[in-house]
Amino acid sequence: MQRRSAARLGPLLLLLLLPVAWGAGPEPPRADGELQVSSRLAGQAARVALHYLNYRLGSPSALRALGQVRKATVKTIPGIGHKYYLQFTTEDYKSSQNVGTCLATVLYLKRKPRPAVNINCTYTKDQKQTREDDYSFYKKLRQQTKPITGNDIPDSYGHIEPALEPAWALAVAGSSYLMWEKSTENLGYFMAQVKNVKQWITKDDSIDFDYLVILHEIPTQEMISCHLRVIWTPGHPLKVKYFCLSENQQSESEEGSGTESGSTNGIFNEEEANF
Amino acid sequence: VKANSEEEINKLQLLETLEHLQLDFWLHPSNPALPVDIRVPFPSLQSVKVFLESHHIEYSILLEDLQVDKSTSLMQMVNNQRRERDTSNFNYGAYHPLESIYAALDGLAAEYPSLVSKQEIGKSYEKRPMYILKFSTGGTNRPAIWLDAGIHSREWITQATALWTAQKIASEYGNNPSITSLLNRMDIFLLVVTNPDGYAFTHTNNRMWRKTRSKNSGSLCIGVDPNRNWDAGFGGPGASTNPCSESYHGPSANSEVEVKNVVNFIKSHGKIKAFLTLHSYSQLLLFPFGYKCTKPADYNELDTVGKAAASALASLYGTTYKVGTICSTIYQASGGSIDWSYDYGIKYSFAFELRDTGRYGFLLPASQIIPTAEETWLGLLKIMEHVRDNQS
């Protein structure tokens, strides 16, 4: 595993000179080249990269959502798959404030299992602050004598009970792992709702939650139910296990224990996963 | 009585338990979005007033001194008062069940009788009425603009936005020169709840229900995706043949009575110049085609109008929308409503995908209803102005 840096822009510049051959609709592009930033595939790839980032950071206070795609290119790697090169802005998941820009590559492999992501981001939020926020999350949850339980977060009216916000944020972080694994070039996901949450009070210092989450799958429009087990200790990789119930297919996690090393300080540099 | 929070609901529920007061709750405290109506016997009046006031709970007197008039039934009296109360106090910033939405439609027609009328265009599968509001300043069969919402029942922001928009159009006539000149020449038809069966189901059983509630022969699964059921590339890519699927196109085009009712109305009217429809979520402004990935003949004009509308929308709160054809912006999908309307000859066919971009998705907080409706209004107005000024 090598460290990749922003020097990856080299090949990207070359690709921009290729003629645009877009017009086949939102199926996987048959020709390489620049994508319209408004195209679904570009946004989808960017979201996959963010799922991966949110999972690897494992920080409920530092969750990010997609802002705008600024640039997107796709390249076919014969026999392997399609590789997307992306530049996009990000927003804080809670406040929607702009928190920085990312450069990412997303490689969809013809043979599964999951998209290979390489992502570098700037982060304009105060990292000391997010670490402190994570610790107050953590303390609050550790102090529970009665395990947190809840249903329908947000509820039908979009309301999230303040006491359940930390559990919800951890569900988003855990679901990110699940959504990253399940995403393909054509299938994308959003976490629609936490149907059910149950906290396990542990004797060690981890935070342990059992969730039933509902994912919204695009473009099929299906709502997929998944059981999710999230084990969290601040500053450590998130441990996630899942099992999804679906009409036609079932998907299950390997031990998503995040045992690959990753740093959570300063500008985020991440090694490419599994490739 | 108007409760403004869960806490106040709890206080009212407490009041309900005080049997010695002999209070008769006609509308029970449940959801802060709905009023609570209580019949208070005279001896308890003072205590109830004190209770409400000490807890700072808003109340108003609907009917003083309830003595049944021989000529008017009690329920009639109450309903009339409620209607009056409800129009001026209707909370457009909340999500309402079907009955309340229908009451609000009546309220608008009653409040603006020279401009607004309610018509039934048919019934749903489960026999619920489908009501449109007609905004007209007169004339006979004037050219008109069609706007619908809630074809996919879980997209609650759309019905809520449409209802606010109805109120906006009604109140702006005579005040806003643009909408005034538009209504002096054209009519507007607004279908707030295109899929009432689905909407009711999202309240009673499954908040994430999307389709109609029709039975599918040979399957245990219910419902057809009403936006794959139109006669435009019907059965093509982007729609499912599986009745259990969320994008099941149905046995044939217009098999869904909800779709058929709209088609019949549009065809028999004969002078619809724009077909606008609301969906959520993703923040997109889309025009044909969805069933094929080629550009429509009017691409340039639709793209220009779309971009102007998105720009107007963004001017209010900075909410950004992407503009483009369905196929290139969202995904290929056959049997969609605006593809049908466009191929039928209605050039100005647009679909909005409202807020947000995935954080809350279908579960958009009620606090965002009015901002969403306000910004969407600017986009809609831009399109309608263009239609008004480009009549052939």
XYZ file of C-alpha atoms in Angstrom:
667
model
C 0.000 0.000 0.000
C 1.475 3.271 -1.042
C 0.675 6.689 0.071
C -0.987 8.646 -2.711
C -0.826 12.359 -2.835
C -2.282 15.131 -4.888
C 0.321 14.401 -7.572
C -2.338 12.152 -9.052
C -3.545 15.179 -10.924
C -1.098 14.343 -13.722
C -3.180 11.702 -15.444
C -6.292 13.754 -14.754
C -5.029 16.643 -16.888
C -4.340 14.300 -19.796
C -7.822 12.903 -19.684
C -9.398 16.338 -19.926
C -8.015 16.630 -23.444
C -10.005 13.621 -24.616
C -13.139 14.410 -26.609
C -16.338 14.204 -24.655
C -18.289 11.195 -25.820
C -21.230 11.386 -23.477
C -24.720 10.618 -24.622
C -25.428 7.046 -23.786
C -27.518 7.965 -20.777
C -26.736 7.093 -17.215
C -25.470 3.620 -17.882
C -21.762 3.093 -17.320
C -20.050 5.343 -19.835
C -18.768 3.589 -22.891
C -16.255 6.277 -23.561
C -13.712 7.828 -21.280
C -13.566 11.498 -20.620
C -14.988 14.308 -18.650
C -18.424 13.951 -17.105
C -20.923 16.711 -16.580
C -20.657 17.701 -12.940
C -24.429 17.440 -12.737
C -24.457 13.855 -13.959
C -25.813 11.246 -11.637
C -22.764 8.999 -11.959
C -20.416 11.759 -10.861
C -22.508 12.569 -7.800
C -22.874 8.908 -7.010
C -19.146 8.277 -7.163
C -18.500 11.285 -4.962
C -20.967 9.963 -2.433
C -19.241 6.596 -2.393
C -15.958 8.318 -1.666
C -17.626 10.175 1.209
C -19.166 7.011 2.655
C -15.656 5.614 2.782
C -14.283 8.775 4.373
C -17.010 8.945 7.004
C -16.472 5.301 7.871
C -12.701 5.599 8.123
C -12.834 8.759 10.213
C -15.276 7.049 12.556
C -16.125 10.394 14.107
C -19.775 11.336 14.651
C -18.822 15.006 14.971
C -16.875 15.082 11.722
C -19.412 13.504 9.386
C -19.552 15.082 5.961
C -22.135 15.320 3.240
C -21.626 16.060 -0.425
C -21.563 19.733 -1.428
C -20.970 20.260 -5.135
C -19.064 18.211 -7.658
C -16.537 20.531 -9.274
C -14.893 18.154 -11.682
C -15.426 14.562 -12.717
C -13.665 12.292 -15.183
C -13.959 8.605 -15.871
C -11.476 6.158 -17.310
C -11.888 2.542 -18.327
C -9.233 0.187 -17.060
C -9.507 -2.823 -19.372
C -10.402 -6.006 -17.579
C -10.651 -4.232 -14.242
C -13.384 -1.631 -14.255
C -14.162 2.074 -14.351
C -12.161 4.608 -12.409
C -13.624 7.979 -11.488
C -11.491 11.012 -10.722
C -13.391 13.556 -8.688
C -13.117 16.946 -7.111
C -15.951 18.020 -4.846
C -16.821 20.257 -1.928
C -18.152 18.897 1.341
C -20.518 20.153 4.022
C -20.769 19.414 7.685
C -23.450 16.754 8.065
C -25.254 18.582 10.839
C -24.809 22.258 10.065
C -24.472 22.140 6.238
C -21.578 24.569 6.471
C -18.864 24.126 3.902
C -15.972 22.243 5.527
C -13.524 21.680 2.707
C -12.767 20.125 -0.638
C -11.830 16.586 -1.556
C -9.939 14.939 -4.362
C -10.861 11.315 -4.771
C -10.642 8.339 -7.042
C -13.288 5.671 -7.020
C -12.629 2.419 -8.814
C -15.597 0.194 -9.517
C -14.284 -3.297 -10.013
C -15.970 -5.639 -12.461
C -15.612 -8.363 -9.895
C -16.795 -7.248 -6.490
C -16.565 -6.806 -3.647
C -16.506 -3.099 -3.055
C -15.423 0.132 -4.773
C -11.807 1.005 -4.126
C -11.513 4.533 -2.832
C -8.620 6.905 -2.490
C -9.514 10.232 -0.943
C -7.704 13.385 0.195
C -9.560 16.258 1.803
C -8.977 19.627 3.298
C -10.829 20.217 6.517
C -11.745 23.694 7.629
C -13.439 22.759 10.874
C -11.383 22.979 14.035
C -10.137 19.471 14.600
C -9.537 20.000 18.283
C -13.188 20.998 18.522
C -14.427 17.867 16.751
C -12.264 15.690 18.987
C -13.795 17.403 22.012
C -17.261 17.002 20.561
C -16.599 13.310 20.019
C -15.453 12.989 23.610
C -18.566 14.662 24.986
C -20.672 12.331 22.790
C -18.698 9.460 24.181
C -18.928 10.554 27.801
C -22.684 11.078 27.548
C -23.149 7.626 26.095
C -20.795 5.959 28.601
C -22.703 7.601 31.438
C -25.923 5.845 30.472
C -26.999 3.528 33.227
C -30.109 2.692 31.265
C -29.322 1.667 27.685
C -30.562 4.064 25.025
C -33.377 2.688 22.933
C -35.448 4.377 20.278
C -37.607 4.026 17.213
C -38.033 5.998 14.026
C -35.181 8.454 14.005
C -36.003 10.877 12.456
C -39.728 10.367 12.955
C -42.305 10.758 10.184
C -42.162 14.523 10.593
C -38.381 14.730 10.312
C -37.885 15.314 14.009
C -34.934 13.884 15.938
C -35.211 13.808 19.693
C -32.119 15.658 21.044
C -31.330 12.777 23.402
C -31.122 10.429 20.432
C -28.860 12.590 18.283
C -25.602 10.876 19.281
C -27.102 7.467 18.521
C -28.298 8.774 15.164
C -24.885 10.218 14.297
C -23.215 6.912 15.116
C -25.771 5.181 12.879
C -24.777 7.473 10.021
C -21.114 6.640 10.598
C -21.825 2.904 10.773
C -24.166 2.998 7.769
C -21.405 4.681 5.795
C -19.410 1.479 5.967
C -22.407 -0.510 4.822
C -23.272 1.884 2.025
C -19.694 2.003 0.795
C -19.600 -1.786 0.540
C -22.947 -2.084 -1.191
C -22.452 0.715 -3.700
C -21.820 -0.129 -7.315
C -21.397 2.114 -10.321
C -25.165 2.070 -10.761
C -26.555 1.474 -7.308
C -26.321 4.249 -4.754
C -27.595 4.584 -1.190
C -28.825 7.066 1.372
C -29.581 6.314 5.003
C -33.298 7.048 5.161
C -34.138 6.290 8.773
C -33.051 4.514 11.909
C -36.021 2.251 12.501
C -34.739 0.977 15.793
C -31.773 1.469 18.095
C -30.666 -0.412 21.156
C -27.583 0.287 23.161
C -25.548 -2.463 24.811
C -23.901 -1.339 28.025
C -20.436 -2.850 27.942
C -17.881 -3.491 30.648
C -15.039 -2.237 28.471
C -14.797 1.371 27.300
C -16.517 0.960 23.953
C -19.884 2.300 22.858
C -21.999 -0.491 21.472
C -25.200 -0.083 19.442
C -27.540 -2.384 17.614
C -29.515 -0.741 14.817
C -32.154 -1.490 12.281
C -31.595 1.065 9.524
C -33.535 1.695 6.347
C -31.497 2.523 3.279
C -32.946 4.229 0.228
C -31.550 2.605 -2.907
C -31.195 4.562 -6.166
C -32.284 4.181 -8.928
C -34.461 1.223 -7.931
C -36.220 3.314 -5.219
C -36.241 0.286 -2.938
C -36.071 0.645 0.827
C -33.589 -1.871 2.196
C -33.630 -2.928 5.844
C -30.305 -3.716 7.440
C -29.252 -4.791 10.898
C -26.183 -2.884 11.937
C -23.860 -3.413 14.891
C -21.574 -0.509 15.634
C -18.806 -0.546 18.213
C -17.020 2.740 18.790
C -14.210 4.111 20.847
C -13.131 7.667 19.935
C -9.850 7.788 18.090
C -10.140 4.149 17.072
C -11.425 2.668 13.827
C -15.124 1.981 13.828
C -16.122 -1.662 14.121
C -19.155 -2.450 11.994
C -21.045 -5.625 11.267
C -24.197 -5.772 9.180
C -26.790 -7.993 7.638
C -29.263 -6.683 5.072
C -32.631 -8.141 4.276
C -33.648 -7.756 0.691
C -36.190 -9.267 -1.660
C -33.707 -10.705 -4.085
C -30.321 -10.584 -2.512
C -28.852 -10.595 0.913
C -25.622 -8.931 1.747
C -23.489 -9.439 4.755
C -20.346 -7.843 6.035
C -17.026 -9.445 6.515
C -15.561 -8.472 9.829
C -15.565 -4.768 9.073
C -13.227 -3.996 11.872
C -11.234 -1.292 10.187
C -8.011 -2.973 11.089
C -6.139 -1.141 8.348
C -4.302 1.739 9.904
C -5.493 5.238 9.362
C -4.777 8.540 11.008
C -7.388 10.943 12.149
C -5.322 14.001 12.734
C -4.567 16.909 10.500
C -5.269 16.777 6.810
C -6.681 13.413 6.038
C -4.389 11.195 4.026
C -5.611 7.769 3.328
C -4.103 4.770 1.740
C -6.034 3.145 -1.005
C -8.103 0.325 0.374
C -7.705 -3.217 -0.866
C -6.099 -2.550 -4.185
C -56.824 24.725 21.842
C -53.516 24.957 20.055
C -50.621 23.021 21.492
C -47.231 24.115 20.287
C -45.071 21.350 21.627
C -45.009 17.786 22.849
C -44.887 19.167 26.366
C -48.128 21.051 25.900
C -49.713 17.947 24.384
C -48.778 16.091 27.557
C -50.416 18.785 29.697
C -53.608 18.505 27.662
C -53.575 14.762 27.997
C -53.331 15.292 31.727
C -56.354 17.574 31.553
C -58.221 14.797 29.795
C -57.768 12.550 32.803
C -59.448 14.965 35.233
C -62.854 13.341 35.212
C -64.534 15.649 37.680
C -64.347 18.458 35.107
C -66.532 16.413 32.739
C -64.687 17.684 29.696
C -65.731 16.354 26.334
C -62.724 16.150 23.984
C -63.967 16.312 20.398
C -60.472 16.320 18.993
C -57.996 14.567 21.230
C -54.518 15.867 21.952
C -52.046 13.885 19.895
C -49.925 15.911 17.531
C -48.924 19.573 17.916
C -49.894 20.107 14.250
C -53.586 19.542 14.999
C -55.947 21.628 17.108
C -57.620 20.128 20.162
C -61.337 20.852 20.514
C -62.954 20.565 23.934
C -66.541 21.059 24.997
C -66.409 22.555 28.465
C -69.432 22.459 30.777
C -70.064 25.841 32.355
C -69.102 24.873 35.932
C -65.634 23.786 34.725
C -65.016 26.809 32.551
C -63.044 28.797 35.082
C -60.780 25.863 36.023
C -60.004 25.040 32.399
C -59.162 28.660 31.568
C -56.882 28.873 34.572
C -55.171 25.590 33.653
C -54.509 26.647 30.059
C -53.379 30.134 30.951
C -51.068 29.060 33.727
C -49.348 26.665 31.317
C -49.257 29.309 28.568
C -51.263 27.146 26.193
C -52.961 29.034 23.350
C -56.712 28.697 23.136
C -59.650 30.384 21.508
C -63.368 30.005 21.875
C -64.953 28.369 18.844
C -68.552 28.477 19.965
C -69.783 30.297 23.011
C -72.759 29.053 24.862
C -73.574 25.946 22.898
C -77.291 25.826 22.498
C -78.440 23.793 19.577
C -80.287 25.896 17.054
C -83.362 24.154 15.673
C -82.434 24.815 12.058
C -78.730 24.030 12.191
C -77.365 20.790 13.513
C -74.705 20.924 16.164
C -72.075 19.348 13.929
C -72.835 21.812 11.156
C -72.302 24.734 13.499
C -69.073 23.337 14.772
C -67.818 22.484 11.305
C -68.535 25.959 10.013
C -66.727 27.530 12.896
C -63.840 25.118 12.496
C -63.571 25.847 8.822
C -63.356 29.548 9.454
C -60.882 29.030 12.240
C -58.894 26.565 10.251
C -58.329 28.653 7.118
C -56.892 31.597 8.899
C -55.095 29.462 11.432
C -54.140 26.560 9.187
C -50.558 25.717 9.874
C -48.857 25.555 6.479
C -45.592 24.814 8.221
C -46.673 21.376 9.369
C -47.424 18.011 7.791
C -51.125 17.166 7.792
C -53.152 14.005 7.314
C -55.363 13.733 4.245
C -58.556 14.886 5.950
C -56.912 18.094 7.125
C -55.530 18.815 3.676
C -58.974 18.340 2.165
C -60.432 20.647 4.808
C -57.822 23.247 3.908
C -58.841 23.031 0.239
C -62.404 23.767 1.248
C -61.138 26.586 3.400
C -59.320 28.219 0.500
C -62.327 27.916 -1.780
C -64.473 29.476 0.931
C -62.012 32.259 1.647
C -61.456 33.233 -2.018
C -64.739 32.332 -3.684
C -64.292 34.572 -6.705
C -60.921 33.055 -7.552
C -60.748 29.521 -6.192
C -63.068 26.578 -6.756
C -62.684 22.905 -5.920
C -63.451 20.153 -8.449
C -63.351 16.402 -8.247
C -61.561 14.763 -11.195
C -62.326 11.207 -10.169
C -61.708 8.710 -7.396
C -58.665 6.766 -6.333
C -58.429 2.969 -6.263
C -59.802 2.916 -2.712
C -62.505 5.372 -3.742
C -61.042 8.496 -2.209
C -61.926 11.673 -4.097
C -59.185 13.390 -6.083
C -59.689 17.142 -5.754
C -58.141 19.880 -7.809
C -58.272 23.581 -7.094
C -59.067 25.807 -10.035
C -57.736 29.343 -9.936
C -59.642 31.442 -12.448
C -60.699 35.037 -12.898
C -63.278 34.129 -15.512
C -63.455 33.525 -19.228
C -64.360 30.228 -20.824
C -61.840 27.451 -21.136
C -58.830 29.723 -20.913
C -55.374 28.295 -21.545
C -54.125 26.851 -18.280
C -51.209 25.671 -16.204
C -51.298 22.303 -14.459
C -49.418 21.638 -11.212
C -49.534 18.398 -9.244
C -47.865 17.019 -6.129
C -47.761 13.833 -4.097
C -47.833 11.317 -6.934
C -45.317 9.434 -4.784
C -46.942 9.431 -1.404
C -43.821 9.341 0.806
C -42.587 12.620 -0.649
C -44.432 14.628 1.988
C -42.696 17.926 1.257
C -44.502 18.014 -2.097
C -48.085 17.956 -0.801
C -47.122 20.483 1.868
C -45.460 22.754 -0.700
C -48.443 22.496 -3.045
C -50.832 23.492 -0.283
C -48.744 26.512 0.653
C -48.544 27.403 -3.032
C -52.328 27.294 -3.317
C -52.611 29.773 -0.488
C -49.877 31.887 -2.062
C -51.541 32.080 -5.467
C -54.863 32.980 -3.893
C -53.438 35.683 -1.670
C -51.092 37.122 -4.295
C -53.768 37.771 -6.884
C -54.335 41.499 -6.859
C -51.074 42.103 -4.999
C -48.357 40.637 -7.162
C -48.468 42.158 -10.689
C -46.944 39.060 -12.247
C -49.391 36.509 -10.893
C -52.232 38.988 -11.388
C -51.508 39.417 -15.088
C -51.093 35.668 -15.425
C -54.457 34.912 -13.830
C -56.118 37.581 -15.909
C -55.243 35.554 -18.986
C -54.815 31.974 -17.837
C -56.184 29.528 -15.298
C -54.182 27.404 -12.893
C -55.158 23.879 -11.869
C -53.560 22.440 -8.762
C -53.748 18.794 -7.644
C -52.316 18.722 -4.135
C -52.637 14.989 -3.470
C -52.304 12.951 -6.637
C -52.068 9.652 -4.755
C -54.454 9.899 -1.778
C -54.494 6.154 -1.027
C -50.729 6.096 -0.772
C -50.720 9.240 1.341
C -53.222 7.813 3.801
C -51.085 4.663 3.990
C -47.984 6.674 4.865
C -49.850 7.966 7.899
C -51.379 4.711 9.067
C -48.940 1.988 8.110
C -45.741 2.733 6.302
C -44.171 6.169 6.101
C -42.024 5.013 3.190
C -44.872 3.907 0.904
C -44.407 5.216 -2.645
C -46.867 3.511 -4.969
C -50.623 3.364 -5.382
C -52.555 0.792 -3.353
C -54.034 -1.237 -6.182
C -54.102 -5.026 -6.013
C -51.925 -6.831 -8.509
C -53.464 -9.983 -9.897
C -51.346 -13.032 -9.273
C -49.238 -11.332 -6.643
C -49.369 -10.649 -2.933
C -47.603 -7.360 -3.483
C -49.643 -4.201 -3.692
C -49.331 -1.071 -5.753
C -47.966 0.349 -8.960
C -45.430 3.153 -9.325
C -47.728 5.860 -10.680
C -44.799 7.629 -12.299
C -43.948 4.631 -14.457
C -47.539 4.123 -15.518
C -47.947 6.911 -18.092
C -48.136 6.269 -21.781
C -44.617 7.357 -22.658
C -42.191 4.609 -23.517
C -44.328 2.468 -21.232
C -42.632 -0.723 -20.105
C -39.224 0.449 -21.259
C -35.980 0.675 -19.297
C -36.039 2.127 -15.820
C -39.306 0.507 -14.775
C -39.819 -2.891 -13.219
C -42.003 -5.804 -14.309
C -42.111 -7.098 -10.750
C -45.262 -6.126 -8.792
C -43.222 -6.210 -5.593
C -40.858 -3.561 -6.878
C -41.097 0.116 -5.962
C -40.866 1.008 -9.645
C -43.365 -1.544 -10.956
C -44.942 -0.038 -14.066
C -48.242 -1.853 -13.788
C -50.017 -4.180 -16.234
C -50.545 -1.466 -18.847
C -50.269 2.272 -19.389
C -52.899 4.229 -17.434
C -53.924 1.074 -15.559
C -53.864 3.176 -12.400
C -57.070 5.109 -11.984
C -55.173 7.989 -10.385
C -53.143 8.418 -13.577
C -56.164 7.887 -15.810
C -58.092 10.624 -14.004
C -55.364 13.154 -14.675
C -54.949 12.099 -18.292
C -58.696 12.391 -18.852
C -58.805 15.819 -17.306
C -55.875 17.132 -19.349
C -57.262 15.711 -22.585
C -60.782 16.964 -22.092
C -59.598 20.420 -21.047
C -57.678 20.726 -24.279
C -55.819 23.940 -23.481
C -53.208 22.995 -20.893
C -50.018 24.867 -21.778
C -47.712 23.716 -18.980
C -47.496 20.494 -16.982
C -45.558 20.872 -13.738
C -45.092 18.156 -11.150
C -43.466 17.996 -7.710
C -41.315 15.190 -6.333
C -38.654 14.846 -3.680
C -35.784 14.592 -2.971
C -32.550 15.650 -4.716
C -32.929 19.320 -5.621
C -33.273 18.945 -9.350
C -35.289 20.653 -12.048
C -35.965 18.194 -14.822
C -37.494 18.191 -18.275
C -38.024 15.411 -20.862
C -36.987 12.848 -21.720
C -36.709 10.079 -19.192
C -37.751 7.134 -21.303
C -35.084 7.823 -23.879
C -31.715 9.450 -23.535
C -32.034 11.851 -26.431
C -32.722 15.554 -26.177
C -36.221 16.889 -26.839
C -36.734 19.214 -29.806
C -37.255 22.138 -27.418
C -34.130 21.353 -25.419
C -32.588 24.803 -25.672
C -35.690 26.656 -24.575
C -36.497 24.244 -21.738
C -32.913 24.322 -20.527
C -32.873 28.136 -20.558
C -36.177 28.408 -18.707
C -35.097 25.711 -16.277
C -31.849 27.470 -15.489
C -33.662 30.772 -14.966
C -36.098 29.068 -12.619
C -33.314 27.363 -10.658
C -31.527 30.662 -10.366
C -34.646 32.393 -9.056
C -35.155 29.563 -6.586
C -31.584 29.807 -5.332
C -31.837 33.561 -4.852
C -33.864 33.172 -1.682
C -31.884 30.817 0.554
C -29.003 29.704 -1.638
C -30.527 26.282 -2.307
C -28.848 24.917 -5.424
C -30.690 22.871 -8.011
C -29.245 20.985 -10.951
C -31.083 21.393 -14.252
C -31.280 18.918 -17.106
C -33.126 16.127 -18.830
C -34.392 13.293 -16.671
C -32.173 10.750 -18.351
C -28.894 12.589 -17.981
C -29.519 14.116 -14.573
C -31.288 11.451 -12.585
C -31.682 8.132 -14.413
C -33.448 6.587 -17.338
C -37.059 5.955 -16.374
C -39.937 5.093 -18.675
C -43.629 5.828 -18.278
C -43.159 9.173 -16.541
C -45.749 11.948 -16.427
C -43.818 14.807 -17.984
C -42.655 12.637 -20.884
C -46.307 11.860 -21.581
C -47.380 15.492 -21.323
C -44.534 16.624 -23.581
C -45.251 14.015 -26.254
C -48.922 14.933 -25.949
C -48.013 18.450 -27.016
C -47.543 20.313 -23.758
C -44.163 21.876 -24.389
C -43.550 23.289 -20.908
C -43.247 20.044 -18.992
C -41.089 20.183 -15.875
C -40.542 18.052 -12.797
C -39.097 19.427 -9.561
C -37.242 17.221 -7.108
C -37.461 19.327 -3.947
C -35.244 19.413 -0.804
C -33.012 17.952 0.429
C -30.033 16.100 -1.057
C -30.108 13.086 1.232
C -29.550 14.082 4.839
C -33.208 13.752 5.772
C -34.473 12.629 2.381
C -38.170 11.865 2.576
C -38.236 12.782 6.268
C -37.632 16.488 5.737
C -38.188 18.363 9.013
C -41.392 20.389 9.095
C -39.327 23.486 9.839
C -38.171 23.345 6.225
C -41.655 23.292 4.689
C -42.169 27.024 4.416
C -38.624 27.869 3.264
C -38.891 25.112 0.656
C -42.290 26.339 -0.508
C -41.121 29.955 -0.629
C -38.077 29.232 -2.762
C -39.931 26.762 -5.001
C -42.564 29.425 -5.594
C -39.940 31.676 -7.169
C -38.946 28.880 -9.526
C -42.536 28.053 -10.408
C -43.353 31.699 -11.015
C -40.413 32.040 -13.413
C -41.693 29.129 -15.471
C -45.293 30.346 -15.378
C -44.268 33.827 -16.485
C -42.453 32.350 -19.447
C -45.528 30.310 -20.343
C -47.737 33.388 -20.025
C -45.444 35.394 -22.294
C -44.953 32.709 -24.904
C -48.441 31.643 -25.689
C -49.004 30.340 -29.173
